[in-house]
Short mmCIF file of N, CA, C and O in Angstrom, two decimals:
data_model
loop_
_atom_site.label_atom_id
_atom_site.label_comp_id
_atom_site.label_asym_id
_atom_site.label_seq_id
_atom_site.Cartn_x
_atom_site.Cartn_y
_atom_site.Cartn_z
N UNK L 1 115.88 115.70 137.73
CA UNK L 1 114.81 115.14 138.55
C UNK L 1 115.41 114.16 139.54
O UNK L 1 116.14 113.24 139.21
N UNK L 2 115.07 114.42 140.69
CA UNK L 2 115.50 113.43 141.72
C UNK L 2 114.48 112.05 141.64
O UNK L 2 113.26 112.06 141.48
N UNK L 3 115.07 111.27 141.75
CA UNK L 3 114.26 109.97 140.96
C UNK L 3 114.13 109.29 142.65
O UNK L 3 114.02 108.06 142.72
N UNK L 4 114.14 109.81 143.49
CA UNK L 4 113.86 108.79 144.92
C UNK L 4 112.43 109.87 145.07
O UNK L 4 111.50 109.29 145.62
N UNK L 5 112.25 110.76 144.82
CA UNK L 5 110.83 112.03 145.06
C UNK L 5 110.07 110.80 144.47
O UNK L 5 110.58 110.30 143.47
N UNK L 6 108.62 110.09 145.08
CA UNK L 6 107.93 109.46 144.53
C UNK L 6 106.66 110.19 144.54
O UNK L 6 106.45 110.99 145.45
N UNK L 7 105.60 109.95 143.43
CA UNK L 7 104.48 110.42 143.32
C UNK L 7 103.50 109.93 144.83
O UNK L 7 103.37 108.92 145.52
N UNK L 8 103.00 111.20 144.80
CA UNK L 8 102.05 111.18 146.42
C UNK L 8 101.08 111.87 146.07
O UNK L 8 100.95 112.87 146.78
N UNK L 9 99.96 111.71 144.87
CA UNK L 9 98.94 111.76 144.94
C UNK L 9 98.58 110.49 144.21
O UNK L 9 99.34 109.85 143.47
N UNK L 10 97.18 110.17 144.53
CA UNK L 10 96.56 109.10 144.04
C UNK L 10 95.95 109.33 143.00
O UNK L 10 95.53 110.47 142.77
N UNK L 11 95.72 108.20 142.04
CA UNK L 11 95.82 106.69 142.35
C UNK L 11 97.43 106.01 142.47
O UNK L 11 97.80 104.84 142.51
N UNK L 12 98.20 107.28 142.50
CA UNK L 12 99.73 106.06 142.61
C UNK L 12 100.03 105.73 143.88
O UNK L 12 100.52 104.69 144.32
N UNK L 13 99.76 106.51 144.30
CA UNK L 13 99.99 106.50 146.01
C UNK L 13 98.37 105.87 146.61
O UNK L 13 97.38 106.60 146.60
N UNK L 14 98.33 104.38 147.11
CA UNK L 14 97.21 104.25 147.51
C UNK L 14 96.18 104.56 148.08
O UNK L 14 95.01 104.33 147.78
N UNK L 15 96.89 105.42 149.42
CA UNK L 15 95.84 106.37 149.85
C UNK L 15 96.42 107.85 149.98
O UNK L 15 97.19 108.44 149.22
N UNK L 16 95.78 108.28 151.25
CA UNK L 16 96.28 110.17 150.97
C UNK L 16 97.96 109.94 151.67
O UNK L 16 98.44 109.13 152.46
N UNK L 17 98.43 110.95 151.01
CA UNK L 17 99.97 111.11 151.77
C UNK L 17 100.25 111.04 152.93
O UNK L 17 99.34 111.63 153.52
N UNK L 18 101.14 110.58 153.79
CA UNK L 18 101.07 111.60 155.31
C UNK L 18 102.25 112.77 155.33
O UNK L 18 102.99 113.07 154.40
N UNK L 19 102.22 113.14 156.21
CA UNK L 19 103.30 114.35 156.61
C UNK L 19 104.51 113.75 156.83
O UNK L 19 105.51 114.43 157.11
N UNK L 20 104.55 112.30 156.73
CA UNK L 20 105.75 111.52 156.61
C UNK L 20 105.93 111.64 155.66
O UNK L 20 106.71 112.51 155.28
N UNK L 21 105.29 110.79 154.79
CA UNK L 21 105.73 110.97 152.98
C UNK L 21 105.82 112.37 152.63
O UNK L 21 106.66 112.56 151.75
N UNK L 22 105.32 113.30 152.98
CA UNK L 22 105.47 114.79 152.73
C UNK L 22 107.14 115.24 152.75
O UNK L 22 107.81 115.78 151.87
N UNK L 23 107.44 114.87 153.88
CA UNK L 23 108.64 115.40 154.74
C UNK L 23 109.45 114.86 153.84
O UNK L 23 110.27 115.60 153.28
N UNK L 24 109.39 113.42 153.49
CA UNK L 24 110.52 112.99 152.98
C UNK L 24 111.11 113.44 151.51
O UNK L 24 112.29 113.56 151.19
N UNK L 25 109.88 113.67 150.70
CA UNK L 25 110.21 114.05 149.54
C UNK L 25 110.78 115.45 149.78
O UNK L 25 111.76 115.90 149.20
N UNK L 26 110.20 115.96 150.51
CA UNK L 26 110.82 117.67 150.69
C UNK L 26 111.91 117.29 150.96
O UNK L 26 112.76 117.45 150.09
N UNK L 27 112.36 116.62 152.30
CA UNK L 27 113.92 116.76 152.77
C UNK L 27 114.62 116.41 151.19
O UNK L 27 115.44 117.16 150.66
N UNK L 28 114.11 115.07 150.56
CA UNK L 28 114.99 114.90 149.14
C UNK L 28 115.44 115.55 147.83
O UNK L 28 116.32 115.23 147.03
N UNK L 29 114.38 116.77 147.85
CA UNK L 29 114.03 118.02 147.11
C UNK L 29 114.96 118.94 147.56
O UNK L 29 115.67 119.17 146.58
N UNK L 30 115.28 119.44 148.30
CA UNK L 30 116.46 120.26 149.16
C UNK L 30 117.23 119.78 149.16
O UNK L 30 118.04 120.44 148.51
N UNK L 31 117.86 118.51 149.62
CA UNK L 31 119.42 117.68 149.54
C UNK L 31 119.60 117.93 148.11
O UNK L 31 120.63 118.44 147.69
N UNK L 32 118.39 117.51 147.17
CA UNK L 32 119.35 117.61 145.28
C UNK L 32 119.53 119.36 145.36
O UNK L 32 120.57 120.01 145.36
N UNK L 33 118.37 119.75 145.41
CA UNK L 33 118.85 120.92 145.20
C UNK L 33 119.71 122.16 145.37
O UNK L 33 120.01 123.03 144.56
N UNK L 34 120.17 121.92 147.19
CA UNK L 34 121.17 122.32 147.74
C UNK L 34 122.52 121.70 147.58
O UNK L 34 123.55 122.26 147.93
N UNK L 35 122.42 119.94 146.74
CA UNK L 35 123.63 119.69 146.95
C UNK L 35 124.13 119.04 148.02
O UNK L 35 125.15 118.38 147.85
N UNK L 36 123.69 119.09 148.95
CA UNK L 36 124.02 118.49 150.41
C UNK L 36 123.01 117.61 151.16
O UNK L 36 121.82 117.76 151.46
N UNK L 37 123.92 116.63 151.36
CA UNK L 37 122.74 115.73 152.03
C UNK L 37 122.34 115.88 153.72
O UNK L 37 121.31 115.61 154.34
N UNK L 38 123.60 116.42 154.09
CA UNK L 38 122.84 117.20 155.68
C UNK L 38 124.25 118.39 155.40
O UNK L 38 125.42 118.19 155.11
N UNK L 39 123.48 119.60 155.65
CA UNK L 39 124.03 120.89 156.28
C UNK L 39 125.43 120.40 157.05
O UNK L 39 125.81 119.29 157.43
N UNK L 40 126.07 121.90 157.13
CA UNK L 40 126.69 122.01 158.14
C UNK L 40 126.24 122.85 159.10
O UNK L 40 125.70 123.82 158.58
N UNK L 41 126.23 122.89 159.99
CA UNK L 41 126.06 123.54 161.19
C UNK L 41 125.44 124.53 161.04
O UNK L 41 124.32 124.56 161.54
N UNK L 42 125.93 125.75 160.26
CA UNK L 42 126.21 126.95 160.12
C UNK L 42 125.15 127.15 158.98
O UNK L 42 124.69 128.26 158.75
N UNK L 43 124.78 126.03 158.28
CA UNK L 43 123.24 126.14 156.99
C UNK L 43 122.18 125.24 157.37
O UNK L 43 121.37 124.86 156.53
N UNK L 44 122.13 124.78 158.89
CA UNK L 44 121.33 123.77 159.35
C UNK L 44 119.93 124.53 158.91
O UNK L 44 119.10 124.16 158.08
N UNK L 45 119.93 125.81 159.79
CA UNK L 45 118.55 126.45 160.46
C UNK L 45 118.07 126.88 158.58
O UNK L 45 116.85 126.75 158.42
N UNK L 46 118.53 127.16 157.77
CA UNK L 46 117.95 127.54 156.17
C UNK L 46 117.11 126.28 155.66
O UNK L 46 115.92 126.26 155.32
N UNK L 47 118.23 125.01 155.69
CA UNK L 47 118.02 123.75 155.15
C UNK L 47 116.68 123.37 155.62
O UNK L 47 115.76 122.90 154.95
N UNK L 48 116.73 123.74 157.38
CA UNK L 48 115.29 122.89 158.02
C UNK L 48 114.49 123.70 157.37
O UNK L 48 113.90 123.09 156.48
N UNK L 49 114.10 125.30 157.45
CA UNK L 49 113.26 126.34 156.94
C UNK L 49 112.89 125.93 155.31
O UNK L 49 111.74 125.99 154.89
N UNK L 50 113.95 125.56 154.57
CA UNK L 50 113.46 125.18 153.40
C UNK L 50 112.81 123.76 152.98
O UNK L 50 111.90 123.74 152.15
N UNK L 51 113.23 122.71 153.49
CA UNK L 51 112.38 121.57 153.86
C UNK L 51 110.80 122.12 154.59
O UNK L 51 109.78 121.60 154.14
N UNK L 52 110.72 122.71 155.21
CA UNK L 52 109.61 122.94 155.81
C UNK L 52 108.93 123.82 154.83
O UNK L 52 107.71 123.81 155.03
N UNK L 53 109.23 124.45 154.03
CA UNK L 53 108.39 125.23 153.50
C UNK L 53 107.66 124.20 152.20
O UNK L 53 106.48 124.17 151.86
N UNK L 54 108.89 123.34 151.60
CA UNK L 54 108.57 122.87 150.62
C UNK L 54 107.45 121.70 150.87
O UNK L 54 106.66 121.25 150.03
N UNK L 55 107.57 121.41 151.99
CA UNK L 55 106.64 120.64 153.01
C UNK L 55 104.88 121.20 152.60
O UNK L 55 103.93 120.90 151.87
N UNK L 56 105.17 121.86 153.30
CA UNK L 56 103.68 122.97 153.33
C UNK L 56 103.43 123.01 151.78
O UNK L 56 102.49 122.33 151.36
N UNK L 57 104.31 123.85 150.74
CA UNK L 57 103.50 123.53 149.26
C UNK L 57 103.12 122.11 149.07
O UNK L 57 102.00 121.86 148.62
N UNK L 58 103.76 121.34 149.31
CA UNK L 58 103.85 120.38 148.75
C UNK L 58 101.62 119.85 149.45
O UNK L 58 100.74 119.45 148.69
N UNK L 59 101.50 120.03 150.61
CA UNK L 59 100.91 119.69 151.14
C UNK L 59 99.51 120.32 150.41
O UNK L 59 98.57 119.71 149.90
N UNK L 60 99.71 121.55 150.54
CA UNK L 60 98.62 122.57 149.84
C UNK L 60 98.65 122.22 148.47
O UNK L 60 97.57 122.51 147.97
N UNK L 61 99.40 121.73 147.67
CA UNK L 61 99.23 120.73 146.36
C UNK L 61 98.45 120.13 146.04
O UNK L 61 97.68 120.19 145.08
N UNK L 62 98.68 119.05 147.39
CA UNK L 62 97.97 117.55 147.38
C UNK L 62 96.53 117.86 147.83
O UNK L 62 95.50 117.21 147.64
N UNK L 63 96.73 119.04 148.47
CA UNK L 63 95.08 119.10 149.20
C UNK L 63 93.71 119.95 148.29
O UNK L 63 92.52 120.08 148.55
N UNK L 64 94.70 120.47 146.95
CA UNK L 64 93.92 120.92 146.29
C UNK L 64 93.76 120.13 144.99
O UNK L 64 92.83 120.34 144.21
N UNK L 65 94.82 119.12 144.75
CA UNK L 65 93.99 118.63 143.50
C UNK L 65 93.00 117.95 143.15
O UNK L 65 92.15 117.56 143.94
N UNK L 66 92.99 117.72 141.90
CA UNK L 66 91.10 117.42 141.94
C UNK L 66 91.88 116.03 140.90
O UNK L 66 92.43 116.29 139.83
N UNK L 67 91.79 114.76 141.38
CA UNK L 67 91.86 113.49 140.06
C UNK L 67 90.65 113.57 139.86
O UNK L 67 89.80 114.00 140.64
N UNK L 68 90.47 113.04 138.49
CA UNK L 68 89.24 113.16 137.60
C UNK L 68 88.75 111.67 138.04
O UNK L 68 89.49 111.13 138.88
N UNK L 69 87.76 111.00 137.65
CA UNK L 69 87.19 109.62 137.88
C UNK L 69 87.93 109.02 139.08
O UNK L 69 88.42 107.92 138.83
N UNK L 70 88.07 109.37 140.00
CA UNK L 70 88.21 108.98 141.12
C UNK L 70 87.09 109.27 141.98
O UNK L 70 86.70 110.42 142.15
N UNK L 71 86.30 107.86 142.77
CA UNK L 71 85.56 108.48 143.49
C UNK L 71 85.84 109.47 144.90
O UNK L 71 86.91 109.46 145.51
N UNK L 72 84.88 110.15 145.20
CA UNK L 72 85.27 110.87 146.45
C UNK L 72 84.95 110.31 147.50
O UNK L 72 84.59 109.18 147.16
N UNK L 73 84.84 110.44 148.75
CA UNK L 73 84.31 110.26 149.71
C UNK L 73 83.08 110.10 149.77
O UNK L 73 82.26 110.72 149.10
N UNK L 74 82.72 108.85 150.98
CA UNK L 74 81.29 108.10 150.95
C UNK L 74 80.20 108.58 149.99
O UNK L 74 79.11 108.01 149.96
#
């Protein structure tokens, strides 16, 4: 477990994620998992593609879970 990935749904995360906090955990999710903390040249265009994808789950995650006793909106 990469221990810098911080929880980004609430209540730990105060409010909703952004595509900042998104990005970052993805880029950190790919560096452990690839091993590399930036590409070389030649594995740039995979690295970005896989950050970006993990991006998007990650996003479709957050946008579907349901916390229990949390209120919702107004």
């Amino acid at each position: 477990m990469c221990r810098s990935i911080k929880t980004l749904r609430p209540p730990v995360l105060p409010g909703e994620a952004t595509d900042d906090d998104i990005r970052a955990a993805a880029l950190q999710y790919v560096r452990k998992v690839s091993g590399f903390r930036a590409p070389a040249a030649h594995n740039r265009e995979v690295f970005e593609a896989a950050v970006g994808a993990v991006a998007r789950a990650t996003a479709e995650l957050l946008g579907g879970l349901e916390v229990r006793g949390r209120a919702g909106p107004g």
